[in-house]
């Protein structure tokens, strides 16, 4: 790759302990469509996306849940078009019994226009749905640190 090359697109791959549990979480609760799936013993996976574009892969390769204190993924954030979409996702997730790190929409930092909701997937992987604006006046859990950094 040269210095003039630009990277675009891409996807995230997550290891999960139980694809049968994680696939409905990401597909149904977060609105991803299943683009492809491998069901062979020892090689279970799912390709998830939107409008046919790959966004997320789930690999059933983990033996235990997410450990926030280990090096690696900190959290995975999905951008919504508006704060109203973030709030709609919050209602849908609460109706499904998903636990949240903070109560309601919170600002990314004190006084920020951007903000979102913070929660965990079935393996404890930290997730965020945010909007770049519309969170003006929403509380920030800490005045001294970014909200998305500590949950």
mmCIF file with all atom_site columns, C-alpha atoms in Angstrom:
data_model
loop_
_atom_site.group_PDB
_atom_site.id
_atom_site.type_symbol
_atom_site.label_atom_id
_atom_site.label_alt_id
_atom_site.label_comp_id
_atom_site.label_asym_id
_atom_site.label_entity_id
_atom_site.label_seq_id
_atom_site.pdbx_PDB_ins_code
_atom_site.Cartn_x
_atom_site.Cartn_y
_atom_site.Cartn_z
_atom_site.occupancy
_atom_site.B_iso_or_equiv
_atom_site.pdbx_formal_charge
_atom_site.auth_seq_id
_atom_site.auth_comp_id
_atom_site.auth_asym_id
_atom_site.auth_atom_id
_atom_site.pdbx_PDB_model_num
ATOM 1   C CA . UNK A 1 1   ? 0.000   0.000   0.000  1.00 0.00 ? 1   UNK A CA 1
ATOM 2   C CA . UNK A 1 2   ? 1.408   3.383   -0.932 1.00 0.00 ? 2   UNK A CA 1
ATOM 3   C CA . UNK A 1 3   ? 0.968   6.554   1.053  1.00 0.00 ? 3   UNK A CA 1
ATOM 4   C CA . UNK A 1 4   ? -1.605  7.738   -1.493 1.00 0.00 ? 4   UNK A CA 1
ATOM 5   C CA . UNK A 1 5   ? -3.781  4.629   -1.046 1.00 0.00 ? 5   UNK A CA 1
ATOM 6   C CA . UNK A 1 6   ? -7.027  5.047   0.828  1.00 0.00 ? 6   UNK A CA 1
ATOM 7   C CA . UNK A 1 7   ? -8.728  2.374   2.862  1.00 0.00 ? 7   UNK A CA 1
ATOM 8   C CA . UNK A 1 8   ? -12.489 2.159   2.689  1.00 0.00 ? 8   UNK A CA 1
ATOM 9   C CA . UNK A 1 9   ? -15.176 -0.112  4.030  1.00 0.00 ? 9   UNK A CA 1
ATOM 10  C CA . UNK A 1 10  ? -14.323 -3.253  5.864  1.00 0.00 ? 10  UNK A CA 1
ATOM 11  C CA . UNK A 1 11  ? -15.934 -5.282  8.615  1.00 0.00 ? 11  UNK A CA 1
ATOM 12  C CA . UNK A 1 12  ? -15.412 -6.422  12.187 1.00 0.00 ? 12  UNK A CA 1
ATOM 13  C CA . UNK A 1 13  ? -14.977 -10.055 13.214 1.00 0.00 ? 13  UNK A CA 1
ATOM 14  C CA . UNK A 1 14  ? -15.939 -11.168 16.720 1.00 0.00 ? 14  UNK A CA 1
ATOM 15  C CA . UNK A 1 15  ? -15.293 -14.476 18.458 1.00 0.00 ? 15  UNK A CA 1
ATOM 16  C CA . UNK A 1 16  ? -18.380 -15.718 20.299 1.00 0.00 ? 16  UNK A CA 1
ATOM 17  C CA . UNK A 1 17  ? -19.021 -18.684 22.575 1.00 0.00 ? 17  UNK A CA 1
ATOM 18  C CA . UNK A 1 18  ? -22.406 -19.684 21.140 1.00 0.00 ? 18  UNK A CA 1
ATOM 19  C CA . UNK A 1 19  ? -23.410 -18.685 17.618 1.00 0.00 ? 19  UNK A CA 1
ATOM 20  C CA . UNK A 1 20  ? -26.967 -19.882 18.277 1.00 0.00 ? 20  UNK A CA 1
ATOM 21  C CA . UNK A 1 21  ? -27.246 -17.225 20.985 1.00 0.00 ? 21  UNK A CA 1
ATOM 22  C CA . UNK A 1 22  ? -25.210 -14.434 19.381 1.00 0.00 ? 22  UNK A CA 1
ATOM 23  C CA . UNK A 1 23  ? -26.667 -14.620 15.882 1.00 0.00 ? 23  UNK A CA 1
ATOM 24  C CA . UNK A 1 24  ? -30.226 -13.689 16.946 1.00 0.00 ? 24  UNK A CA 1
ATOM 25  C CA . UNK A 1 25  ? -28.853 -10.937 19.193 1.00 0.00 ? 25  UNK A CA 1
ATOM 26  C CA . UNK A 1 26  ? -27.005 -9.195  16.361 1.00 0.00 ? 26  UNK A CA 1
ATOM 27  C CA . UNK A 1 27  ? -29.516 -10.036 13.615 1.00 0.00 ? 27  UNK A CA 1
ATOM 28  C CA . UNK A 1 28  ? -32.784 -9.438  15.440 1.00 0.00 ? 28  UNK A CA 1
ATOM 29  C CA . UNK A 1 29  ? -31.965 -6.863  18.085 1.00 0.00 ? 29  UNK A CA 1
ATOM 30  C CA . UNK A 1 30  ? -29.497 -4.804  16.045 1.00 0.00 ? 30  UNK A CA 1
ATOM 31  C CA . UNK A 1 31  ? -31.168 -5.283  12.675 1.00 0.00 ? 31  UNK A CA 1
ATOM 32  C CA . UNK A 1 32  ? -28.436 -7.046  10.714 1.00 0.00 ? 32  UNK A CA 1
ATOM 33  C CA . UNK A 1 33  ? -29.337 -9.413  7.899  1.00 0.00 ? 33  UNK A CA 1
ATOM 34  C CA . UNK A 1 34  ? -27.652 -12.800 7.612  1.00 0.00 ? 34  UNK A CA 1
ATOM 35  C CA . UNK A 1 35  ? -25.595 -12.750 4.402  1.00 0.00 ? 35  UNK A CA 1
ATOM 36  C CA . UNK A 1 36  ? -24.001 -16.160 4.876  1.00 0.00 ? 36  UNK A CA 1
ATOM 37  C CA . UNK A 1 37  ? -23.620 -18.843 7.505  1.00 0.00 ? 37  UNK A CA 1
ATOM 38  C CA . UNK A 1 38  ? -21.406 -21.872 8.134  1.00 0.00 ? 38  UNK A CA 1
ATOM 39  C CA . UNK A 1 39  ? -22.975 -24.659 10.178 1.00 0.00 ? 39  UNK A CA 1
ATOM 40  C CA . UNK A 1 40  ? -20.276 -27.341 10.036 1.00 0.00 ? 40  UNK A CA 1
ATOM 41  C CA . UNK A 1 41  ? -19.216 -28.659 13.463 1.00 0.00 ? 41  UNK A CA 1
ATOM 42  C CA . UNK A 1 42  ? -16.095 -26.850 14.596 1.00 0.00 ? 42  UNK A CA 1
ATOM 43  C CA . UNK A 1 43  ? -16.476 -24.202 11.885 1.00 0.00 ? 43  UNK A CA 1
ATOM 44  C CA . UNK A 1 44  ? -19.628 -22.284 12.752 1.00 0.00 ? 44  UNK A CA 1
ATOM 45  C CA . UNK A 1 45  ? -19.796 -18.669 11.588 1.00 0.00 ? 45  UNK A CA 1
ATOM 46  C CA . UNK A 1 46  ? -22.173 -16.003 10.309 1.00 0.00 ? 46  UNK A CA 1
ATOM 47  C CA . UNK A 1 47  ? -21.714 -13.055 7.969  1.00 0.00 ? 47  UNK A CA 1
ATOM 48  C CA . UNK A 1 48  ? -24.002 -10.147 8.885  1.00 0.00 ? 48  UNK A CA 1
ATOM 49  C CA . UNK A 1 49  ? -24.631 -6.925  7.053  1.00 0.00 ? 49  UNK A CA 1
ATOM 50  C CA . UNK A 1 50  ? -26.969 -4.275  5.764  1.00 0.00 ? 50  UNK A CA 1
ATOM 51  C CA . UNK A 1 51  ? -28.208 -3.975  2.188  1.00 0.00 ? 51  UNK A CA 1
ATOM 52  C CA . UNK A 1 52  ? -25.932 -6.849  1.179  1.00 0.00 ? 52  UNK A CA 1
ATOM 53  C CA . UNK A 1 53  ? -22.776 -5.166  2.519  1.00 0.00 ? 53  UNK A CA 1
ATOM 54  C CA . UNK A 1 54  ? -20.780 -7.160  5.063  1.00 0.00 ? 54  UNK A CA 1
ATOM 55  C CA . UNK A 1 55  ? -20.467 -5.341  8.406  1.00 0.00 ? 55  UNK A CA 1
ATOM 56  C CA . UNK A 1 56  ? -19.866 -8.023  11.027 1.00 0.00 ? 56  UNK A CA 1
ATOM 57  C CA . UNK A 1 57  ? -18.695 -11.627 11.189 1.00 0.00 ? 57  UNK A CA 1
ATOM 58  C CA . UNK A 1 58  ? -19.343 -13.891 14.141 1.00 0.00 ? 58  UNK A CA 1
ATOM 59  C CA . UNK A 1 59  ? -16.994 -16.823 14.687 1.00 0.00 ? 59  UNK A CA 1
ATOM 60  C CA . UNK A 1 60  ? -17.884 -19.520 17.230 1.00 0.00 ? 60  UNK A CA 1
ATOM 61  C CA . UNK A 1 61  ? -14.330 -19.962 18.501 1.00 0.00 ? 61  UNK A CA 1
ATOM 62  C CA . UNK A 1 62  ? -14.325 -18.544 22.039 1.00 0.00 ? 62  UNK A CA 1
ATOM 63  C CA . UNK A 1 63  ? -14.373 -20.737 25.104 1.00 0.00 ? 63  UNK A CA 1
ATOM 64  C CA . UNK A 1 64  ? -15.227 -17.967 27.565 1.00 0.00 ? 64  UNK A CA 1
ATOM 65  C CA . UNK A 1 65  ? -16.831 -14.519 27.542 1.00 0.00 ? 65  UNK A CA 1
ATOM 66  C CA . UNK A 1 66  ? -15.281 -11.129 26.875 1.00 0.00 ? 66  UNK A CA 1
ATOM 67  C CA . UNK A 1 67  ? -12.664 -9.934  29.351 1.00 0.00 ? 67  UNK A CA 1
ATOM 68  C CA . UNK A 1 68  ? -12.476 -6.151  29.567 1.00 0.00 ? 68  UNK A CA 1
ATOM 69  C CA . UNK A 1 69  ? -9.117  -6.269  31.346 1.00 0.00 ? 69  UNK A CA 1
ATOM 70  C CA . UNK A 1 70  ? -7.288  -8.070  28.519 1.00 0.00 ? 70  UNK A CA 1
ATOM 71  C CA . UNK A 1 71  ? -5.644  -6.398  25.537 1.00 0.00 ? 71  UNK A CA 1
ATOM 72  C CA . UNK A 1 72  ? -7.778  -6.378  22.404 1.00 0.00 ? 72  UNK A CA 1
ATOM 73  C CA . UNK A 1 73  ? -11.194 -5.062  21.526 1.00 0.00 ? 73  UNK A CA 1
ATOM 74  C CA . UNK A 1 74  ? -12.388 -2.277  23.827 1.00 0.00 ? 74  UNK A CA 1
ATOM 75  C CA . UNK A 1 75  ? -15.860 -1.801  22.375 1.00 0.00 ? 75  UNK A CA 1
ATOM 76  C CA . UNK A 1 76  ? -17.712 -1.847  19.094 1.00 0.00 ? 76  UNK A CA 1
ATOM 77  C CA . UNK A 1 77  ? -19.699 1.256   18.110 1.00 0.00 ? 77  UNK A CA 1
ATOM 78  C CA . UNK A 1 78  ? -22.440 1.576   15.494 1.00 0.00 ? 78  UNK A CA 1
ATOM 79  C CA . UNK A 1 79  ? -23.447 5.012   14.203 1.00 0.00 ? 79  UNK A CA 1
ATOM 80  C CA . UNK A 1 80  ? -27.143 5.817   13.842 1.00 0.00 ? 80  UNK A CA 1
ATOM 81  C CA . UNK A 1 81  ? -28.456 8.566   11.572 1.00 0.00 ? 81  UNK A CA 1
ATOM 82  C CA . UNK A 1 82  ? -30.135 10.429  14.443 1.00 0.00 ? 82  UNK A CA 1
ATOM 83  C CA . UNK A 1 83  ? -30.531 10.490  18.190 1.00 0.00 ? 83  UNK A CA 1
ATOM 84  C CA . UNK A 1 84  ? -34.142 9.374   17.648 1.00 0.00 ? 84  UNK A CA 1
ATOM 85  C CA . UNK A 1 85  ? -32.817 6.161   16.080 1.00 0.00 ? 85  UNK A CA 1
ATOM 86  C CA . UNK A 1 86  ? -30.565 5.687   19.117 1.00 0.00 ? 86  UNK A CA 1
ATOM 87  C CA . UNK A 1 87  ? -33.557 6.086   21.427 1.00 0.00 ? 87  UNK A CA 1
ATOM 88  C CA . UNK A 1 88  ? -35.616 3.640   19.337 1.00 0.00 ? 88  UNK A CA 1
ATOM 89  C CA . UNK A 1 89  ? -32.786 1.091   19.599 1.00 0.00 ? 89  UNK A CA 1
ATOM 90  C CA . UNK A 1 90  ? -32.693 1.660   23.355 1.00 0.00 ? 90  UNK A CA 1
ATOM 91  C CA . UNK A 1 91  ? -36.414 0.851   23.670 1.00 0.00 ? 91  UNK A CA 1
ATOM 92  C CA . UNK A 1 92  ? -36.037 -2.272  21.501 1.00 0.00 ? 92  UNK A CA 1
ATOM 93  C CA . UNK A 1 93  ? -33.037 -3.498  23.514 1.00 0.00 ? 93  UNK A CA 1
ATOM 94  C CA . UNK A 1 94  ? -34.736 -2.820  26.866 1.00 0.00 ? 94  UNK A CA 1
ATOM 95  C CA . UNK A 1 95  ? -37.830 -4.727  25.700 1.00 0.00 ? 95  UNK A CA 1
ATOM 96  C CA . UNK A 1 96  ? -35.521 -7.678  25.003 1.00 0.00 ? 96  UNK A CA 1
ATOM 97  C CA . UNK A 1 97  ? -33.968 -7.502  28.463 1.00 0.00 ? 97  UNK A CA 1
ATOM 98  C CA . UNK A 1 98  ? -30.527 -6.273  27.425 1.00 0.00 ? 98  UNK A CA 1
ATOM 99  C CA . UNK A 1 99  ? -28.524 -4.718  30.273 1.00 0.00 ? 99  UNK A CA 1
ATOM 100 C CA . UNK A 1 100 ? -27.093 -1.222  29.918 1.00 0.00 ? 100 UNK A CA 1
ATOM 101 C CA . UNK A 1 101 ? -23.911 0.330   31.265 1.00 0.00 ? 101 UNK A CA 1
ATOM 102 C CA . UNK A 1 102 ? -25.589 3.745   31.707 1.00 0.00 ? 102 UNK A CA 1
ATOM 103 C CA . UNK A 1 103 ? -29.198 4.805   32.080 1.00 0.00 ? 103 UNK A CA 1
ATOM 104 C CA . UNK A 1 104 ? -30.515 6.225   28.808 1.00 0.00 ? 104 UNK A CA 1
ATOM 105 C CA . UNK A 1 105 ? -28.704 8.268   26.204 1.00 0.00 ? 105 UNK A CA 1
ATOM 106 C CA . UNK A 1 106 ? -25.533 9.818   27.571 1.00 0.00 ? 106 UNK A CA 1
ATOM 107 C CA . UNK A 1 107 ? -23.171 12.356  26.031 1.00 0.00 ? 107 UNK A CA 1
ATOM 108 C CA . UNK A 1 108 ? -19.735 11.239  24.882 1.00 0.00 ? 108 UNK A CA 1
ATOM 109 C CA . UNK A 1 109 ? -18.283 13.835  27.217 1.00 0.00 ? 109 UNK A CA 1
ATOM 110 C CA . UNK A 1 110 ? -19.647 16.733  29.206 1.00 0.00 ? 110 UNK A CA 1
ATOM 111 C CA . UNK A 1 111 ? -21.300 19.254  26.867 1.00 0.00 ? 111 UNK A CA 1
ATOM 112 C CA . UNK A 1 112 ? -20.865 17.119  23.711 1.00 0.00 ? 112 UNK A CA 1
ATOM 113 C CA . UNK A 1 113 ? -23.479 17.020  20.968 1.00 0.00 ? 113 UNK A CA 1
ATOM 114 C CA . UNK A 1 114 ? -22.670 13.367  20.237 1.00 0.00 ? 114 UNK A CA 1
ATOM 115 C CA . UNK A 1 115 ? -23.815 10.556  22.473 1.00 0.00 ? 115 UNK A CA 1
ATOM 116 C CA . UNK A 1 116 ? -25.454 7.202   22.643 1.00 0.00 ? 116 UNK A CA 1
ATOM 117 C CA . UNK A 1 117 ? -26.330 4.072   24.555 1.00 0.00 ? 117 UNK A CA 1
ATOM 118 C CA . UNK A 1 118 ? -23.856 1.554   25.964 1.00 0.00 ? 118 UNK A CA 1
ATOM 119 C CA . UNK A 1 119 ? -24.667 -2.113  26.559 1.00 0.00 ? 119 UNK A CA 1
ATOM 120 C CA . UNK A 1 120 ? -23.268 -5.666  26.300 1.00 0.00 ? 120 UNK A CA 1
ATOM 121 C CA . UNK A 1 121 ? -23.844 -8.591  23.955 1.00 0.00 ? 121 UNK A CA 1
ATOM 122 C CA . UNK A 1 122 ? -24.497 -12.152 25.251 1.00 0.00 ? 122 UNK A CA 1
ATOM 123 C CA . UNK A 1 123 ? -20.741 -12.745 25.714 1.00 0.00 ? 123 UNK A CA 1
ATOM 124 C CA . UNK A 1 124 ? -20.210 -9.436  27.526 1.00 0.00 ? 124 UNK A CA 1
ATOM 125 C CA . UNK A 1 125 ? -18.679 -7.626  24.519 1.00 0.00 ? 125 UNK A CA 1
ATOM 126 C CA . UNK A 1 126 ? -19.156 -3.902  25.027 1.00 0.00 ? 126 UNK A CA 1
ATOM 127 C CA . UNK A 1 127 ? -21.323 -2.204  22.398 1.00 0.00 ? 127 UNK A CA 1
ATOM 128 C CA . UNK A 1 128 ? -22.434 1.322   21.619 1.00 0.00 ? 128 UNK A CA 1
ATOM 129 C CA . UNK A 1 129 ? -25.051 2.854   19.343 1.00 0.00 ? 129 UNK A CA 1
ATOM 130 C CA . UNK A 1 130 ? -24.484 6.585   18.933 1.00 0.00 ? 130 UNK A CA 1
ATOM 131 C CA . UNK A 1 131 ? -25.429 9.620   16.889 1.00 0.00 ? 131 UNK A CA 1
ATOM 132 C CA . UNK A 1 132 ? -22.984 12.412  16.021 1.00 0.00 ? 132 UNK A CA 1
ATOM 133 C CA . UNK A 1 133 ? -25.452 15.052  17.213 1.00 0.00 ? 133 UNK A CA 1
ATOM 134 C CA . UNK A 1 134 ? -28.661 15.408  19.184 1.00 0.00 ? 134 UNK A CA 1
ATOM 135 C CA . UNK A 1 135 ? -27.326 14.504  22.625 1.00 0.00 ? 135 UNK A CA 1
ATOM 136 C CA . UNK A 1 136 ? -26.882 18.124  23.670 1.00 0.00 ? 136 UNK A CA 1
ATOM 137 C CA . UNK A 1 137 ? -27.940 18.383  27.300 1.00 0.00 ? 137 UNK A CA 1
ATOM 138 C CA . UNK A 1 138 ? -27.691 14.632  27.930 1.00 0.00 ? 138 UNK A CA 1
ATOM 139 C CA . UNK A 1 139 ? -25.720 13.760  31.061 1.00 0.00 ? 139 UNK A CA 1
ATOM 140 C CA . UNK A 1 140 ? -22.133 12.571  30.887 1.00 0.00 ? 140 UNK A CA 1
ATOM 141 C CA . UNK A 1 141 ? -21.350 9.817   33.419 1.00 0.00 ? 141 UNK A CA 1
ATOM 142 C CA . UNK A 1 142 ? -17.983 11.425  34.154 1.00 0.00 ? 142 UNK A CA 1
ATOM 143 C CA . UNK A 1 143 ? -16.867 15.008  33.687 1.00 0.00 ? 143 UNK A CA 1
ATOM 144 C CA . UNK A 1 144 ? -13.216 13.922  33.548 1.00 0.00 ? 144 UNK A CA 1
ATOM 145 C CA . UNK A 1 145 ? -13.226 11.075  30.999 1.00 0.00 ? 145 UNK A CA 1
ATOM 146 C CA . UNK A 1 146 ? -14.885 10.077  27.706 1.00 0.00 ? 146 UNK A CA 1
ATOM 147 C CA . UNK A 1 147 ? -18.028 8.059   28.280 1.00 0.00 ? 147 UNK A CA 1
ATOM 148 C CA . UNK A 1 148 ? -17.169 5.526   25.597 1.00 0.00 ? 148 UNK A CA 1
ATOM 149 C CA . UNK A 1 149 ? -13.816 4.796   27.228 1.00 0.00 ? 149 UNK A CA 1
ATOM 150 C CA . UNK A 1 150 ? -15.021 3.573   30.608 1.00 0.00 ? 150 UNK A CA 1
ATOM 151 C CA . UNK A 1 151 ? -17.964 1.196   30.745 1.00 0.00 ? 151 UNK A CA 1
#
